Tab-separated table of C-alpha atoms and ligand atoms in Angstrom:
chain	number	residue	atom	x	y	z
A	839	MET	CA	29.278	11.037	19.100
A	840	THR	CA	27.427	12.229	16.153
A	841	VAL	CA	26.942	12.190	12.344
A	842	THR	CA	28.648	15.602	12.536
A	843	ALA	CA	31.693	13.926	13.434
A	844	LEU	CA	32.419	11.745	10.040
A	845	LEU	CA	31.357	14.837	7.913
A	846	ASP	CA	34.897	16.072	7.305
A	847	GLY	CA	38.498	14.733	8.495
A	848	PRO	CA	39.360	11.721	10.314
A	849	GLY	CA	35.740	10.668	10.097
A	850	ALA	CA	34.887	11.137	6.671
A	851	ASP	CA	37.983	9.325	5.818
A	852	VAL	CA	37.291	6.321	8.656
A	853	LEU	CA	33.502	6.207	7.125
A	854	ALA	CA	34.653	5.878	3.045
A	855	ALA	CA	36.586	2.776	4.861
A	856	ALA	CA	34.103	1.852	6.636
A	857	CYS	CA	31.145	2.164	3.582
A	858	ALA	CA	34.076	0.176	1.031
A	859	GLU	CA	34.768	-2.931	3.086
A	860	TYR	CA	30.889	-3.451	5.147
A	861	LYS	CA	29.005	-7.170	5.180
A	862	PRO	CA	25.821	-7.202	7.502
A	863	GLY	CA	26.814	-9.589	9.957
A	864	ARG	CA	30.693	-8.721	10.348
A	865	GLU	CA	30.011	-5.330	11.838
A	866	LEU	CA	32.347	-6.616	14.678
A	867	GLN	CA	35.143	-7.928	12.631
A	868	LEU	CA	35.012	-4.479	10.602
A	869	VAL	CA	35.592	-2.318	14.816
A	870	GLU	CA	38.596	-4.667	14.592
A	871	LYS	CA	40.161	-3.923	11.926
A	872	LEU	CA	39.173	-0.717	11.397
A	873	ARG	CA	40.700	0.523	15.542
A	874	ARG	CA	43.899	-1.409	14.549
A	875	ARG	CA	43.599	2.395	11.769
A	876	TYR	CA	41.696	4.570	13.284
A	877	ASP	CA	40.505	5.961	17.205
A	878	ALA	CA	37.980	3.112	17.959
A	879	THR	CA	35.072	5.966	19.143
A	880	LEU	CA	35.161	7.165	15.027
A	881	VAL	CA	35.553	3.917	14.170
A	882	THR	CA	31.522	2.658	16.315
A	883	THR	CA	29.852	5.585	15.131
A	884	ALA	CA	31.707	4.956	10.967
A	885	VAL	CA	30.665	0.927	11.523
A	886	THR	CA	27.260	1.682	12.649
A	887	GLN	CA	26.248	4.499	9.769
A	888	ALA	CA	27.570	1.679	7.401
A	889	ALA	CA	25.562	0.173	8.265
A	890	LEU	CA	22.526	2.482	8.624
A	891	ARG	CA	22.835	3.513	4.981
A	892	HIS	CA	22.832	-0.492	3.910
A	893	ARG	CA	19.086	-0.119	4.899
A	894	ALA	CA	18.710	2.805	3.692
A	895	VAL	CA	19.041	1.388	0.210
A	896	ALA	CA	15.721	-0.338	0.510
A	897	LYS	CA	14.186	2.992	1.097
A	898	PHE	CA	16.421	6.038	-0.881
A	899	GLY	CA	17.934	3.818	-3.552
A	900	ALA	CA	21.556	5.487	-4.487
A	901	ASP	CA	20.706	8.368	-3.058
A	902	ALA	CA	22.058	5.446	0.254
A	903	SER	CA	25.350	5.282	-0.018
A	904	ARG	CA	26.327	9.396	0.134
A	905	MET	CA	23.086	9.832	3.180
A	906	PHE	CA	23.553	10.370	6.806
A	907	PHE	CA	21.396	8.800	8.934
A	908	THR	CA	20.346	7.951	12.734
A	909	PRO	CA	17.736	4.968	13.341
A	910	ASP	CA	14.243	6.654	14.505
A	911	GLY	CA	14.946	9.191	11.134
A	912	LEU	CA	15.753	5.878	9.289
A	913	GLU	CA	12.491	3.830	10.768
A	914	GLN	CA	10.575	7.151	9.497
A	915	ALA	CA	11.527	8.546	6.603
A	916	THR	CA	9.609	8.859	3.553
A	917	ARG	CA	10.929	6.388	0.464
A	918	THR	CA	11.841	7.788	-2.141
A	919	THR	CA	9.256	7.243	-4.388
A	920	VAL	CA	6.538	8.011	-2.178
A	921	GLY	CA	8.664	11.455	-1.933
A	922	THR	CA	9.011	12.135	-4.706
A	923	HIS	CA	4.769	11.567	-6.222
A	924	ARG	CA	3.960	14.196	-3.365
A	925	ALA	CA	6.928	16.580	-3.931
A	926	VAL	CA	6.294	16.082	-7.830
A	927	ARG	CA	1.982	17.375	-7.539
A	928	LEU	CA	3.552	19.582	-5.099
A	929	ALA	CA	5.319	21.326	-7.358
A	930	ALA	CA	2.997	20.690	-10.536
A	931	ALA	CA	0.117	22.817	-8.247
A	932	MET	CA	1.582	25.691	-7.063
A	933	PRO	CA	6.181	25.631	-9.893
A	934	GLY	CA	8.772	26.653	-7.546
A	935	ALA	CA	6.769	27.590	-4.040
A	936	SER	CA	8.443	27.594	-0.783
A	937	VAL	CA	7.496	24.825	1.843
A	938	VAL	CA	8.282	24.568	5.583
A	939	ASP	CA	8.424	20.796	6.477
A	940	LEU	CA	7.306	20.602	9.899
A	941	GLY	CA	9.352	17.724	11.892
A	942	CYS	CA	11.445	17.691	8.628
A	943	GLY	CA	13.030	14.455	10.489
A	944	ILE	CA	17.050	13.335	8.226
A	945	GLY	CA	14.916	14.755	5.606
A	946	GLY	CA	13.664	12.404	3.124
A	947	ASP	CA	10.748	14.259	2.209
A	948	LEU	CA	13.007	17.304	1.621
A	949	ILE	CA	15.009	15.686	-0.344
A	950	SER	CA	12.157	14.811	-2.521
A	951	ALA	CA	10.909	18.991	-2.555
A	952	ALA	CA	13.897	19.869	-3.364
A	953	ARG	CA	14.345	18.269	-6.081
A	954	ALA	CA	11.259	18.830	-7.646
A	955	GLY	CA	12.332	22.434	-7.457
A	956	LEU	CA	10.665	24.297	-4.725
A	957	ARG	CA	12.579	26.259	-1.772
A	958	VAL	CA	13.016	23.698	1.145
A	959	THR	CA	13.052	24.732	4.719
A	960	GLY	CA	13.574	22.003	7.556
A	961	VAL	CA	12.054	22.254	10.905
A	962	GLU	CA	13.713	20.224	13.381
A	963	ARG	CA	12.901	19.391	17.953
A	964	ASP	CA	16.231	16.941	17.523
A	965	PRO	CA	18.635	18.830	17.138
A	966	GLU	CA	21.350	15.521	15.943
A	967	THR	CA	18.693	14.559	13.642
A	968	ALA	CA	18.310	18.230	11.974
A	969	ALA	CA	22.119	18.069	11.068
A	970	THR	CA	21.791	15.058	9.472
A	971	ALA	CA	18.695	16.588	7.852
A	972	ARG	CA	21.889	19.830	6.447
A	973	ALA	CA	24.046	16.593	5.586
A	974	ASN	CA	21.729	15.580	3.382
A	975	LEU	CA	20.365	18.792	1.650
A	976	ALA	CA	24.419	19.404	0.800
A	977	ALA	CA	25.067	15.123	0.444
A	978	LEU	CA	23.069	15.114	-2.549
A	979	GLY	CA	24.087	18.355	-3.789
A	980	LEU	CA	20.571	20.522	-2.512
A	981	ALA	CA	20.018	23.698	-1.585
A	982	GLY	CA	17.487	24.769	1.767
A	983	GLU	CA	17.853	25.115	5.029
A	984	VAL	CA	17.506	23.317	8.369
A	985	LEU	CA	16.073	25.770	11.834
A	986	VAL	CA	16.298	23.098	14.518
A	987	GLY	CA	12.745	24.178	16.820
A	988	GLU	CA	9.611	23.671	17.265
A	989	ALA	CA	6.716	23.729	14.976
A	990	GLU	CA	4.296	24.993	17.123
A	991	SER	CA	6.171	27.980	17.420
A	992	THR	CA	7.575	28.337	13.350
A	993	ASP	CA	6.954	31.445	11.943
A	994	LEU	CA	4.868	30.077	9.088
A	995	THR	CA	4.185	33.286	7.597
A	996	PRO	CA	6.786	33.846	4.691
A	997	TYR	CA	6.152	30.481	3.801
A	998	ASP	CA	3.399	28.893	1.056
A	999	VAL	CA	2.792	25.305	1.841
A	1000	VAL	CA	3.166	23.505	5.092
A	1001	PHE	CA	4.408	20.003	4.988
A	1002	ALA	CA	4.220	17.667	8.252
A	1003	ASP	CA	5.274	14.432	8.533
A	1004	PRO	CA	4.551	14.352	12.325
A	1005	ALA	CA	6.208	10.973	14.308
A	1006	ARG	CA	4.029	8.009	15.198
A	1007	ARG	CA	6.294	6.997	17.514
A	1008	ALA	CA	5.846	7.179	22.232
A	1009	ASP	CA	9.041	5.439	23.208
A	1010	GLY	CA	10.396	4.225	20.246
A	1011	ARG	CA	6.888	2.432	19.178
A	1012	ARG	CA	4.553	2.690	16.760
A	1013	VAL	CA	1.602	4.922	17.715
A	1014	PHE	CA	-1.678	4.627	15.691
A	1015	ASP	CA	-3.682	6.871	17.269
A	1016	HIS	CA	-3.082	10.244	14.948
A	1017	ASN	CA	-4.685	11.705	18.648
A	1018	ALA	CA	-1.094	10.904	19.910
A	1019	TYR	CA	0.600	12.245	16.810
A	1020	SER	CA	3.947	15.090	17.805
A	1021	PRO	CA	2.988	17.325	16.754
A	1022	PRO	CA	0.067	17.202	17.918
A	1023	TRP	CA	-3.172	16.637	15.328
A	1024	THR	CA	-4.455	19.237	16.901
A	1025	PHE	CA	-1.645	21.288	15.470
A	1026	VAL	CA	-2.540	19.220	12.007
A	1027	LEU	CA	-6.242	20.325	12.034
A	1028	GLU	CA	-4.680	24.135	11.741
A	1029	LEU	CA	-2.603	23.420	9.617
A	1030	LEU	CA	-5.488	21.436	7.082
A	1031	GLN	CA	-6.453	25.102	7.552
A	1032	ARG	CA	-4.517	27.149	5.363
A	1033	THR	CA	-2.008	25.654	2.422
A	1034	ALA	CA	-0.403	21.848	3.580
A	1035	CYS	CA	0.437	19.026	2.934
A	1036	VAL	CA	0.798	16.556	5.979
A	1037	LYS	CA	1.778	12.648	6.173
A	1038	VAL	CA	-0.861	10.759	7.654
A	1039	ALA	CA	-0.375	6.958	8.454
A	1040	PRO	CA	-3.129	5.115	6.379
A	1041	GLY	CA	-5.473	3.791	9.037
A	1042	ILE	CA	-6.729	7.400	9.935
A	1043	PRO	CA	-10.673	7.608	9.512
A	1044	HIS	CA	-12.482	9.081	6.632
A	1045	ASP	CA	-14.430	11.077	9.673
A	1046	ALA	CA	-10.854	12.508	11.599
A	1047	ILE	CA	-10.566	14.722	7.418
A	1048	PRO	CA	-12.044	17.549	7.804
A	1049	ALA	CA	-14.208	18.822	5.127
A	1050	GLY	CA	-12.174	20.277	1.910
A	1051	VAL	CA	-9.610	18.777	2.384
A	1052	GLU	CA	-9.083	15.526	0.241
A	1053	ALA	CA	-6.824	12.555	1.707
A	1054	GLU	CA	-4.655	10.542	-1.249
A	1055	TRP	CA	-3.545	7.017	0.215
A	1056	ILE	CA	-0.473	5.749	-1.398
A	1057	SER	CA	0.594	2.191	-2.488
A	1058	ASP	CA	3.561	1.253	-3.581
A	1059	SER	CA	4.839	-1.718	-4.896
A	1060	GLY	CA	1.037	-2.934	-3.379
A	1061	GLU	CA	1.729	-2.257	-0.036
A	1062	VAL	CA	-0.459	0.960	1.365
A	1063	LYS	CA	2.084	3.605	2.611
A	1064	GLU	CA	0.003	6.091	4.004
A	1065	ALA	CA	-2.198	8.819	2.845
A	1066	ALA	CA	-1.442	12.160	2.372
A	1067	LEU	CA	-4.381	15.269	4.212
A	1068	TRP	CA	-4.172	17.881	1.171
A	1069	SER	CA	-5.359	21.474	1.599
A	1070	GLY	CA	-6.533	24.401	0.860
A	1071	GLN	CA	-4.158	25.735	-2.841
A	1072	LEU	CA	-3.239	21.979	-2.582
A	1073	TYR	CA	-7.027	20.500	-2.366
A	1074	GLY	CA	-8.060	18.398	-5.413
A	1075	GLY	CA	-11.727	18.512	-5.755
A	1076	THR	CA	-12.500	15.783	-5.064
A	1077	PRO	CA	-11.452	13.990	-0.514
A	1078	ARG	CA	-10.850	11.294	-1.444
A	1079	ARG	CA	-8.638	9.530	-4.106
A	1080	ALA	CA	-6.334	6.039	-4.570
A	1081	THR	CA	-2.724	6.015	-5.790
A	1082	LEU	CA	-0.347	2.692	-6.864
A	1083	LEU	CA	3.224	3.326	-8.102
A	1084	PRO	CA	5.428	2.953	-9.209
A	1085	SER	CA	2.093	3.218	-12.093
A	1086	GLU	CA	1.003	6.032	-10.630
A	1087	ALA	CA	-2.489	5.242	-11.258
A	1088	THR	CA	-4.960	6.607	-9.860
A	1089	VAL	CA	-8.592	7.055	-9.553
A	1090	SER	CA	-10.936	9.680	-7.353
A	1091	ASP	CA	-14.447	8.619	-8.284
A	1092	ALA	CA	-16.034	5.995	-6.821
A	1093	PRO	CA	-19.222	5.156	-9.214
A	1094	GLU	CA	-22.314	2.948	-9.119
A	1095	ALA	CA	-21.647	-0.864	-8.707
A	1096	GLU	CA	-24.059	-3.912	-8.581
A	1097	VAL	CA	-24.052	-6.481	-6.642
A	1098	GLY	CA	-24.474	-9.902	-8.436
A	1099	PRO	CA	-22.818	-13.708	-8.274
A	1100	VAL	CA	-18.805	-14.558	-9.233
A	1101	GLY	CA	-18.218	-14.539	-12.593
A	1102	GLN	CA	-15.076	-16.094	-14.551
A	1103	TYR	CA	-12.962	-13.693	-12.658
A	1104	ILE	CA	-12.636	-12.267	-8.960
A	1105	TYR	CA	-10.247	-9.115	-8.515
A	1106	GLU	CA	-8.414	-7.495	-5.222
A	1107	PRO	CA	-8.027	-3.579	-5.069
A	1108	ASP	CA	-5.257	-2.607	-3.889
A	1109	GLY	CA	-4.922	-0.942	-0.375
A	1110	ALA	CA	-4.879	2.459	-1.331
A	1111	VAL	CA	-7.969	1.344	-3.039
A	1112	VAL	CA	-9.838	0.024	0.143
A	1113	ARG	CA	-8.349	2.132	2.213
A	1114	ALA	CA	-9.750	4.799	0.154
A	1115	GLY	CA	-13.302	3.388	-0.173
A	1116	LEU	CA	-12.923	3.689	-3.799
A	1117	VAL	CA	-13.804	0.120	-4.884
A	1118	THR	CA	-16.729	0.380	-6.728
A	1119	ALA	CA	-13.980	2.107	-8.780
A	1120	VAL	CA	-12.041	-0.839	-9.964
A	1121	ALA	CA	-15.704	-2.328	-10.978
A	1122	ALA	CA	-15.741	0.090	-13.171
A	1123	ALA	CA	-12.445	-0.835	-15.035
A	1124	VAL	CA	-13.560	-3.844	-15.415
A	1125	ASP	CA	-16.644	-4.213	-16.535
A	1126	GLY	CA	-17.035	-5.837	-13.415
A	1127	TRP	CA	-19.575	-6.129	-9.974
A	1128	LEU	CA	-19.690	-6.618	-6.051
A	1129	LEU	CA	-19.545	-10.174	-4.590
A	1130	ASP	CA	-21.075	-9.300	-1.231
A	1131	PRO	CA	-21.322	-4.862	-0.717
A	1132	ARG	CA	-19.322	-4.882	1.031
A	1133	ILE	CA	-17.175	-6.351	1.056
A	1134	ALA	CA	-13.641	-6.163	-1.123
A	1135	TYR	CA	-13.433	-8.082	-3.732
A	1136	VAL	CA	-14.662	-7.289	-7.129
A	1137	THR	CA	-16.231	-9.619	-10.181
A	1138	ALA	CA	-16.195	-10.019	-13.706
A	1139	ALA	CA	-16.945	-12.264	-16.573
A	1140	GLU	CA	-14.042	-10.769	-18.580
A	1141	TYR	CA	-9.945	-10.562	-18.270
A	1142	VAL	CA	-9.720	-6.902	-17.884
A	1143	ALA	CA	-6.199	-6.315	-17.528
A	1144	THR	CA	-6.047	-3.623	-14.348
A	1145	PRO	CA	-3.429	-1.467	-12.013
A	1146	LEU	CA	-5.631	-1.407	-10.023
A	1147	ALA	CA	-6.307	-4.671	-8.643
A	1148	SER	CA	-4.736	-8.260	-9.250
A	1149	ALA	CA	-7.245	-10.897	-10.493
A	1150	TYR	CA	-7.864	-14.842	-10.332
A	1151	GLU	CA	-9.506	-16.732	-13.032
A	1152	VAL	CA	-12.081	-18.693	-10.328
A	1153	VAL	CA	-11.907	-22.262	-11.363
A	1154	GLU	CA	-15.106	-23.985	-8.262
A	1155	GLU	CA	-16.407	-22.801	-5.741
A	1156	LEU	CA	-16.272	-24.459	-2.734
A	1157	PRO	CA	-17.765	-24.853	0.101
A	1158	TYR	CA	-16.192	-23.200	3.336
A	1159	LYS	CA	-16.143	-26.739	5.801
A	1160	GLU	CA	-12.607	-27.652	7.102
A	1161	LYS	CA	-12.687	-31.587	5.649
A	1162	ALA	CA	-14.414	-30.210	1.952
A	1163	LEU	CA	-11.440	-28.558	1.872
A	1164	ARG	CA	-9.128	-30.739	2.772
A	1165	SER	CA	-10.065	-33.507	0.010
A	1166	TRP	CA	-10.253	-30.900	-2.514
A	1167	VAL	CA	-6.000	-29.739	-1.637
A	1168	ARG	CA	-6.062	-34.181	-1.940
A	1169	SER	CA	-7.394	-34.922	-5.138
A	1170	GLN	CA	-6.645	-30.603	-6.899
A	1171	ASP	CA	-2.574	-32.955	-5.384
A	1172	ILE	CA	-2.221	-29.461	-4.075
A	1173	GLY	CA	0.988	-27.842	-2.594
A	1174	THR	CA	1.783	-24.349	-3.166
A	1175	LEU	CA	-1.995	-22.778	-1.538
A	1176	GLU	CA	-2.351	-19.276	-1.315
A	1177	ILE	CA	-5.250	-18.351	1.231
A	1178	LYS	CA	-6.725	-15.542	0.875
A	1179	LYS	CA	-9.433	-13.896	3.086
A	1180	ARG	CA	-11.787	-10.889	3.780
A	1181	GLY	CA	-14.559	-11.066	6.038
A	1182	VAL	CA	-14.563	-14.486	7.406
A	1183	ASP	CA	-12.194	-14.550	10.987
A	1184	LEU	CA	-9.738	-17.083	9.725
A	1185	ASP	CA	-6.580	-17.172	9.736
A	1186	PRO	CA	-4.381	-18.368	6.914
A	1187	ALA	CA	-1.234	-19.784	8.162
A	1188	GLN	CA	-3.061	-21.871	10.947
A	1189	LEU	CA	-5.938	-23.110	7.427
A	1190	ARG	CA	-3.298	-24.135	5.158
A	1191	LYS	CA	-1.466	-25.994	8.025
A	1192	LYS	CA	-4.653	-28.194	8.932
A	1193	LEU	CA	-5.309	-28.527	4.793
A	1194	ALA	CA	-1.888	-29.977	4.772
A	1195	PRO	CA	-0.745	-29.549	0.748
A	1196	LYS	CA	1.828	-31.577	-0.359
A	1197	GLY	CA	1.290	-31.961	-3.108
A	1198	SER	CA	2.608	-30.463	-6.313
A	1199	ALA	CA	0.587	-28.050	-7.606
A	1200	SER	CA	-0.497	-25.412	-7.044
A	1201	ALA	CA	-3.833	-23.249	-5.995
A	1202	THR	CA	-5.249	-20.234	-5.151
A	1203	LEU	CA	-8.181	-20.324	-1.907
A	1204	ILE	CA	-10.635	-16.917	-2.024
A	1205	ILE	CA	-12.471	-17.294	0.756
A	1206	THR	CA	-14.964	-14.070	1.404
A	1207	ARG	CA	-18.547	-13.728	3.341
A	1208	ILE	CA	-21.258	-13.273	0.393
A	1209	GLY	CA	-24.718	-11.980	3.009
A	1210	ARG	CA	-23.638	-13.629	6.398
A	1211	ASP	CA	-22.270	-17.219	4.300
A	1212	ALA	CA	-18.895	-18.208	3.967
A	1213	VAL	CA	-17.730	-19.402	0.895
A	1214	ALA	CA	-14.749	-20.512	-0.743
A	1215	TYR	CA	-13.690	-20.118	-4.633
A	1216	SER	CA	-10.377	-22.428	-5.637
A	1217	CYS	CA	-7.985	-19.893	-7.976
A	1218	HIS	CA	-5.266	-19.351	-10.659
A	1219	ARG	CA	-3.287	-16.181	-9.536
A	1220	LEU	CA	-3.531	-14.795	-13.194
A	1221	VAL	CA	0.014	-12.692	-13.621
A	1222	ASP	CA	-0.300	-9.441	-11.414
A	1223	ARG	CA	0.580	-6.514	-12.079
A	1224	TYR	CA	4.020	-6.596	-10.435
A	1225	GLY	CA	4.671	-9.680	-13.157
A	1226	ARG	CA	5.071	-12.018	-9.903
B	2035	LIG	C1	8.543	11.003	11.024
B	2035	LIG	S1	9.515	11.956	11.207
B	2035	LIG	C2	9.452	12.603	9.385
B	2035	LIG	C3	10.063	11.905	9.109
B	2035	LIG	C4	10.840	12.919	7.300
B	2035	LIG	N1	9.006	13.214	6.504
B	2035	LIG	C5	11.892	12.487	6.466
B	2035	LIG	O1	11.487	11.301	4.807
B	2035	LIG	O2	12.250	12.185	6.215
B	2035	LIG	C6	8.307	13.535	12.679
B	2035	LIG	C7	10.370	13.911	13.043
B	2035	LIG	O3	8.852	15.403	13.539
B	2035	LIG	C8	10.097	16.012	14.716
B	2035	LIG	N2	9.009	16.389	15.751
B	2035	LIG	C9	7.854	15.748	16.222
B	2035	LIG	N3	7.579	16.647	16.931
B	2035	LIG	C10	8.123	17.767	16.867
B	2035	LIG	C11	7.723	18.982	17.073
B	2035	LIG	N4	6.355	19.287	17.741
B	2035	LIG	N5	8.543	20.051	16.278
B	2035	LIG	C12	9.549	20.308	15.781
B	2035	LIG	N6	9.619	18.989	14.838
B	2035	LIG	C13	9.146	18.007	15.870
B	2035	LIG	C14	10.712	13.976	15.096
B	2035	LIG	O4	12.007	14.772	15.577
B	2035	LIG	C15	10.313	13.472	13.605
B	2035	LIG	O5	12.133	13.969	13.724
């Protein structure tokens, strides 16, 4: 039984009852209770949907309680924050444009695009997933159509913009190689010759991105979520960009930066900035320099608040030797130890275990490589840009 059974009539009643009483971990009891009043298959479908809605709040916020999901569709859907950012950028460049979303899934991106005033058409090969996307547009009172079909055989001439978020899963597993996307990368490259926006995994190699296409790495609350590729009329004029949500801080220039010894502060750039290869933009923002030309830490003499990086105040430089670090942990009475590392082959969890912090103070240890040498800095974490 599919989500369409829950859209109206008795299905809608069971779904309302299931959602009203849903508590994670109590699914079996809920199924048992509702089966006294309703059809057994309908009850199972409704309770599954209630569980998916509960899980979907993390991606879709309050909308989740009105939306419909398939397990795979929810897993693969774009979260509202990121979808909205892209849709608003697209609508600012081409207000009211018609957009075809090739492989629209349950409609995460379709919803954001429709809300941004774009005219949306979704194409989805899986009929149940397509029906779910259709139900979502209707449930949220948004205009748009969803067609069952193959991306590759869709006539693109009626649309101003093509959007695609290729599936990055095969046999239920996540696929990291962009050559294994569906629709395939060769098709994506064809799309990027028109006015298009394509969502790809943030690990996309820089050399896979065609000339004249902008790759925008997007993070949300410090987690890198994706790279959005913009082509044709949507090309922003720079090959690489990093955008940080929720601040919307965005950088696209990589100015020259000096390399020099550690200053009073170390800055750890946001992952989107690092992936975009724009670390020197952080150096420019904080009037700082790099510790090593190949390592993504910036250092500076002063503390400058920036949405682009987390900042740490350096207390002392320590040798990267287990014995020395253990005695530092003991002498400073450290109990809470955060370990950050770049350019050094180590497992922070294992090192923490070996250093056995048991005291009452807290500290951050930044371990990095300068030239060929590994060094450690004991630091105080300043309140980061998310107030943590
Ligand atoms: C990553 S999901 C899209 C998620 C969507 N952007 C969202 O936010 O909900 C990719 C979707 O593309 C569909 N798909 C994969 N290959 C396709 C093809 N060749 N033609 C049409 N749909 C395809 C899959 O069934 C899947 O639902």
